[in-house]
mmCIF file of C-alpha atoms in Angstrom:
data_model
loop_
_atom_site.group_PDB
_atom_site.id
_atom_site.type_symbol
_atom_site.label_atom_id
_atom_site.label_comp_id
_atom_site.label_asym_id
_atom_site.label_seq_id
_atom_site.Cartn_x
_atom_site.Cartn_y
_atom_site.Cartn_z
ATOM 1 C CA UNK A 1 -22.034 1.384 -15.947
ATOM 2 C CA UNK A 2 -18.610 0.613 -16.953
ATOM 3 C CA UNK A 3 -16.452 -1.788 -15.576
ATOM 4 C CA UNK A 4 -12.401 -1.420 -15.310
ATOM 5 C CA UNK A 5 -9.511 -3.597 -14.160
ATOM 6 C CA UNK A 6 -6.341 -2.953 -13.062
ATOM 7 C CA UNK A 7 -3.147 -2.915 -15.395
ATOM 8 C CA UNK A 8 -0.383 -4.002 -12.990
ATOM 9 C CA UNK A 9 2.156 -3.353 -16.314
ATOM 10 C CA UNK A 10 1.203 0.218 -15.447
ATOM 11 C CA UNK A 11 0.551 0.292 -12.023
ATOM 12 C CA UNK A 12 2.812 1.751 -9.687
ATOM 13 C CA UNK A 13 2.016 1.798 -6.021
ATOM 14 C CA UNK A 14 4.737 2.682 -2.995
ATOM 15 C CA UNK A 15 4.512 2.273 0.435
ATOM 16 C CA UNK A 16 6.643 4.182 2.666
ATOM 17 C CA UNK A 17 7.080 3.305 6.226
ATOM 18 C CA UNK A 18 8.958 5.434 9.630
ATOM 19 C CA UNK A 19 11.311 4.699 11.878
ATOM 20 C CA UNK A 20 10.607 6.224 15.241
ATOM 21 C CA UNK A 21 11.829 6.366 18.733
ATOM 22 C CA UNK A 22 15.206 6.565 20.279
ATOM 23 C CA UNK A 23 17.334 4.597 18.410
ATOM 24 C CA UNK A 24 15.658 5.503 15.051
ATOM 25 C CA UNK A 25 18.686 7.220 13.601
ATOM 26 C CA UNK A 26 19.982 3.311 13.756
ATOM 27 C CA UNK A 27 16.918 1.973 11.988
ATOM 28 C CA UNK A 28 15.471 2.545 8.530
ATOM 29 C CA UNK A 29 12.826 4.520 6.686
ATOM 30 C CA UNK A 30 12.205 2.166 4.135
ATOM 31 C CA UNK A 31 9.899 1.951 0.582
ATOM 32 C CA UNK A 32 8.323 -0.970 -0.343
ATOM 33 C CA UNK A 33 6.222 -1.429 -3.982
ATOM 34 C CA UNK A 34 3.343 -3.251 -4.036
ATOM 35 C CA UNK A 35 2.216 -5.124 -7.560
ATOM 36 C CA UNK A 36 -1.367 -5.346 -7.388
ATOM 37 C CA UNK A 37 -3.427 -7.560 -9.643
ATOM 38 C CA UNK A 38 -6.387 -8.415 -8.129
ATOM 39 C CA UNK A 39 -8.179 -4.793 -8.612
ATOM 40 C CA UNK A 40 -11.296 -3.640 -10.039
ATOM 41 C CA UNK A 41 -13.594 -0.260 -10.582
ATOM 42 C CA UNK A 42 -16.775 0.139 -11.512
ATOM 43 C CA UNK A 43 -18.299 3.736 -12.365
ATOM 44 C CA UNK A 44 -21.671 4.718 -12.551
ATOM 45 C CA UNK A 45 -23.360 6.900 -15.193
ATOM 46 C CA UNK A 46 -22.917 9.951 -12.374
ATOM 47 C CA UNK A 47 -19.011 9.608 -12.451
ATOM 48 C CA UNK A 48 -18.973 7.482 -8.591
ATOM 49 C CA UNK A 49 -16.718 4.427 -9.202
ATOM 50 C CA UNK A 50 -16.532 1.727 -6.419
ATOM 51 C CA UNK A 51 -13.047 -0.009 -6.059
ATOM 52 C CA UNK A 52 -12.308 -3.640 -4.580
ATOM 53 C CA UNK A 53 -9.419 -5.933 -5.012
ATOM 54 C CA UNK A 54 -6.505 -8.123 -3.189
ATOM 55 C CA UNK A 55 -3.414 -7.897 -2.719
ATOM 56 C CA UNK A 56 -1.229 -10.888 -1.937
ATOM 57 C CA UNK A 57 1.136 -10.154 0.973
ATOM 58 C CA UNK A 58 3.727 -11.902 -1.957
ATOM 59 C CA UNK A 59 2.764 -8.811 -4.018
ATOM 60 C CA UNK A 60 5.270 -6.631 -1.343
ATOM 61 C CA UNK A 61 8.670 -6.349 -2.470
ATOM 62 C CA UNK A 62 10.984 -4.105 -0.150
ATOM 63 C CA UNK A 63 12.784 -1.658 -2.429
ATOM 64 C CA UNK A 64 15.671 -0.125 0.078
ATOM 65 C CA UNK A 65 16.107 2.621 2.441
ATOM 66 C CA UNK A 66 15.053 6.580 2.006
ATOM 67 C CA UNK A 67 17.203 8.999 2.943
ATOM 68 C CA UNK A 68 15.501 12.093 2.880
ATOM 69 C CA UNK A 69 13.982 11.689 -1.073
ATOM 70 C CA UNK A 70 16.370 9.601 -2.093
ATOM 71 C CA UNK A 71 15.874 5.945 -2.352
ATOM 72 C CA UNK A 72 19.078 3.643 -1.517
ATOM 73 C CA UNK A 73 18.850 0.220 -3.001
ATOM 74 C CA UNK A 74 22.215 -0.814 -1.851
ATOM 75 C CA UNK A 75 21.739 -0.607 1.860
ATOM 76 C CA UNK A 76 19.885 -3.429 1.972
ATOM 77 C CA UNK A 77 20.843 -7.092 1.771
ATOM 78 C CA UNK A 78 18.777 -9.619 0.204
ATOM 79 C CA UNK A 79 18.936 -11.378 3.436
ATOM 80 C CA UNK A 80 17.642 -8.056 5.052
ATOM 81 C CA UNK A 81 15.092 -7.407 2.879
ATOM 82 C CA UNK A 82 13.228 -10.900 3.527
ATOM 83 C CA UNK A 83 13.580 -10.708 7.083
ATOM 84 C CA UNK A 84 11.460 -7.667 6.524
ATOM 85 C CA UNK A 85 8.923 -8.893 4.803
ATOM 86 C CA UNK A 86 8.788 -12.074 7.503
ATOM 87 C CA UNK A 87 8.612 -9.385 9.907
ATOM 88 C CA UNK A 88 5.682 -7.137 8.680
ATOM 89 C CA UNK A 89 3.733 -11.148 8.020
ATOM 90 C CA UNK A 90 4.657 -12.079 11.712
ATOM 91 C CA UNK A 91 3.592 -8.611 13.221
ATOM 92 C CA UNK A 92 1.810 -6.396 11.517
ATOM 93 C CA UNK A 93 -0.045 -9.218 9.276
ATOM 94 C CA UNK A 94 -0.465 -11.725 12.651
ATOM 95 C CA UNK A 95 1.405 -14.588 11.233
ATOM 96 C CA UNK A 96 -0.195 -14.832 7.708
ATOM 97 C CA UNK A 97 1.127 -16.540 4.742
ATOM 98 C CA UNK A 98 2.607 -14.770 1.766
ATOM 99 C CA UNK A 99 -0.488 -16.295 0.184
ATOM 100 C CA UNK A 100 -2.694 -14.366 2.129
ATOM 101 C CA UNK A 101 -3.900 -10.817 1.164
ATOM 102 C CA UNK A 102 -4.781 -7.326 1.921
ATOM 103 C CA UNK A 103 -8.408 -6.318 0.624
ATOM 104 C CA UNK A 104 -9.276 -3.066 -0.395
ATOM 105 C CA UNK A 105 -12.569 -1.313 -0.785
ATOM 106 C CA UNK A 106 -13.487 2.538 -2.047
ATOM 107 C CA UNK A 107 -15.257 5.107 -3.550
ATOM 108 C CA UNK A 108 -14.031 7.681 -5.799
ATOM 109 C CA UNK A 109 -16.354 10.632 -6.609
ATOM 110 C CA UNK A 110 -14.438 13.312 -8.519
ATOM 111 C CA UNK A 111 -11.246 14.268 -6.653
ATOM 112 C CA UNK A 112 -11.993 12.431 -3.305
ATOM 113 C CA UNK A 113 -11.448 9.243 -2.969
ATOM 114 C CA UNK A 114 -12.012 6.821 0.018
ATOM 115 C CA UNK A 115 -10.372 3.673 0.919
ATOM 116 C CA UNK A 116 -10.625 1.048 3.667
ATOM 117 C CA UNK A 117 -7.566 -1.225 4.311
ATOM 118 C CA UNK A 118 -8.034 -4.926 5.956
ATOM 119 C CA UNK A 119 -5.745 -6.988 6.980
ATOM 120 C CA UNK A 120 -6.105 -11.091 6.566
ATOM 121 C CA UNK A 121 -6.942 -11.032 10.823
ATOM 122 C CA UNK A 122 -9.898 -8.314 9.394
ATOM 123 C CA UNK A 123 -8.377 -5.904 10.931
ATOM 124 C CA UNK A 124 -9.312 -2.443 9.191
ATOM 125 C CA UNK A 125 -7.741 1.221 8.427
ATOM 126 C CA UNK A 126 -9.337 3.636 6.131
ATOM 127 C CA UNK A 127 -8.432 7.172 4.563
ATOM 128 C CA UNK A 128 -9.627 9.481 2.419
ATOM 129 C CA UNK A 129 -7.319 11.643 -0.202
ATOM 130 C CA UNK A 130 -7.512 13.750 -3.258
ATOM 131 C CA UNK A 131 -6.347 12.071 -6.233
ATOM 132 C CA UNK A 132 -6.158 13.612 -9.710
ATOM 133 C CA UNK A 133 -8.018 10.925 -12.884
ATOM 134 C CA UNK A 134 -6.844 11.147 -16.336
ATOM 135 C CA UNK A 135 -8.850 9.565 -19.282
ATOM 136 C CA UNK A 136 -7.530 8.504 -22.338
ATOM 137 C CA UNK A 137 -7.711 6.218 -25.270
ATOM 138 C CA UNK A 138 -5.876 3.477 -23.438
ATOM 139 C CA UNK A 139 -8.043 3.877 -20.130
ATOM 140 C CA UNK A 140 -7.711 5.671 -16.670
ATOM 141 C CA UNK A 141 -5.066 6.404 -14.292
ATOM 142 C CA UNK A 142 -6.034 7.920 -11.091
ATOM 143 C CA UNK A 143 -3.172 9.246 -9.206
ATOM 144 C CA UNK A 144 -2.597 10.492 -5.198
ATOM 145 C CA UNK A 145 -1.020 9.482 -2.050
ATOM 146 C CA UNK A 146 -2.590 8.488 1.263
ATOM 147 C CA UNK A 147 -1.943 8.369 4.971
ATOM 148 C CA UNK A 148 -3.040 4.886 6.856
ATOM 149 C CA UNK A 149 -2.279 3.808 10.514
ATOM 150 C CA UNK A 150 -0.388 0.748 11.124
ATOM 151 C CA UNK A 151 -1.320 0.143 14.438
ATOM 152 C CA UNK A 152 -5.211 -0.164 13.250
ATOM 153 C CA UNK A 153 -4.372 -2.592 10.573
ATOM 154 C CA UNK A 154 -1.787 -4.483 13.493
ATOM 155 C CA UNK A 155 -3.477 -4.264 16.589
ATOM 156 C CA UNK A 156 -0.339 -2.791 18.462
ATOM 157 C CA UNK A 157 2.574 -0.776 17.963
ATOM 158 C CA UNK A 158 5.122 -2.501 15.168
ATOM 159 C CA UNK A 159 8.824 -2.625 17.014
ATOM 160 C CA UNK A 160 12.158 -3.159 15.496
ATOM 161 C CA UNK A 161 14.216 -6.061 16.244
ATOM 162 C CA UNK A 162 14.910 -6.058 20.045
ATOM 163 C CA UNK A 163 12.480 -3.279 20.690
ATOM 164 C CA UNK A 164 14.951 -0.523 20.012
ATOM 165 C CA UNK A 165 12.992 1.292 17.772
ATOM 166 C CA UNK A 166 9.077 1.172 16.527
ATOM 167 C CA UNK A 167 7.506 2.056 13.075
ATOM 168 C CA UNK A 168 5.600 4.639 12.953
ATOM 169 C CA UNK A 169 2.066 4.868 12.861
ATOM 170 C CA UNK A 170 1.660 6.867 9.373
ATOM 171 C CA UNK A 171 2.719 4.961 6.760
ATOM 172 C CA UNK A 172 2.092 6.599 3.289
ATOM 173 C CA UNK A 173 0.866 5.100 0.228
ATOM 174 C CA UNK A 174 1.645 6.550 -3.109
ATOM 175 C CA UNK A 175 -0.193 5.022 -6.338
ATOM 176 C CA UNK A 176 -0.308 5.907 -10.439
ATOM 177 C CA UNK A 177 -3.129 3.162 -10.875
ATOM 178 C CA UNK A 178 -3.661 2.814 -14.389
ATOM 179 C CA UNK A 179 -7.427 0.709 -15.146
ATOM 180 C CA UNK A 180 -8.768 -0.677 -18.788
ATOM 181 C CA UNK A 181 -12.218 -1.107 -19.611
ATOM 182 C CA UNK A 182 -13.151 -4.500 -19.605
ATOM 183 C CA UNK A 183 -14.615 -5.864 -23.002
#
């Protein structure tokens, strides 16, 4: 059995949320990253490895608006992008503290990987998605995208200021998770 952690120095995980509704030409798809640090894998001698980890809701940084593939970073003010990070704490997160995390828990076995999202109110999502692993000198990197639902990890549909528009359900997650062997 081998045990890995994560390398958050090369680590790169997205998260990409939806504007829907009526007035959701007026609000934003945005991407956020996420830095996690609190991740490990372990793998079994048949190739199965388990994940778990936290991340710290102070982890989310919001990068700026996409329009179509392209990511603005100037749309945003700094002022803006805090007030959506208070937001997603205050209603998809149910008032917790940047201090408080997300947990994650999966399986990967081969190309199929499985993950359950909770939120700090225990509030769960979970997904499964191919993901392509790589193995080299300097570890593994396992890389995919997956599809969670807000509204399971909130508890209700996520609105925009005023209720003039909502976020969608989907929100997708893109990672390159890069994982040493621990000593």
């Amino acid at each position: 059995m081998t045990t890995y952690r994560i390398d958050p120095s090369a680590t790169h995980v997205h998260v990409f949320t939806y504007a829907e509704g009526l007035f959701a030409r007026l609000a934003h798809d945005l991407r956020l990253t996420v830095a996690p640090s609190e991740l490990t894998a372990t793998r079994d001698t048949s190739g199965k490895a388990t994940l778990k980890g936290k991340i710290a809701l102070s982890a989310l940084t919001v990068d700026g608006v996409m329009k179509g593939d392209t990511l603005k970073t100037d749309v945003l003010s700094d002022k803006d992008r805090l007030e959506i990070l208070e937001r997603m704490r205050s209603d998809v997160f149910g008032g917790a503290s940047p201090e408080s995390a997300v947990t994650l828990e999966g399986t990967l076995e081969g190309t199929s990987l499985r993950l359950t999202v909770a939120s700090p109110s225990g509030r769960t999502t979970s997904a499964t998605a191919k993901v392509v692993g790589t193995s080299n000198d300097n570890g593994e990197t396992v890389r995919g995208e997956v599809d969670l639902h807000l509204k399971e990890i909130a508890g209700h549909d996520v609105k925009g200021p005023l209720g003039a528009f909502r976020i969608g359900d989907r929100i997708r997650v893109t990672f390159d998770a890069h994982f040493v062997a621990e000593p």
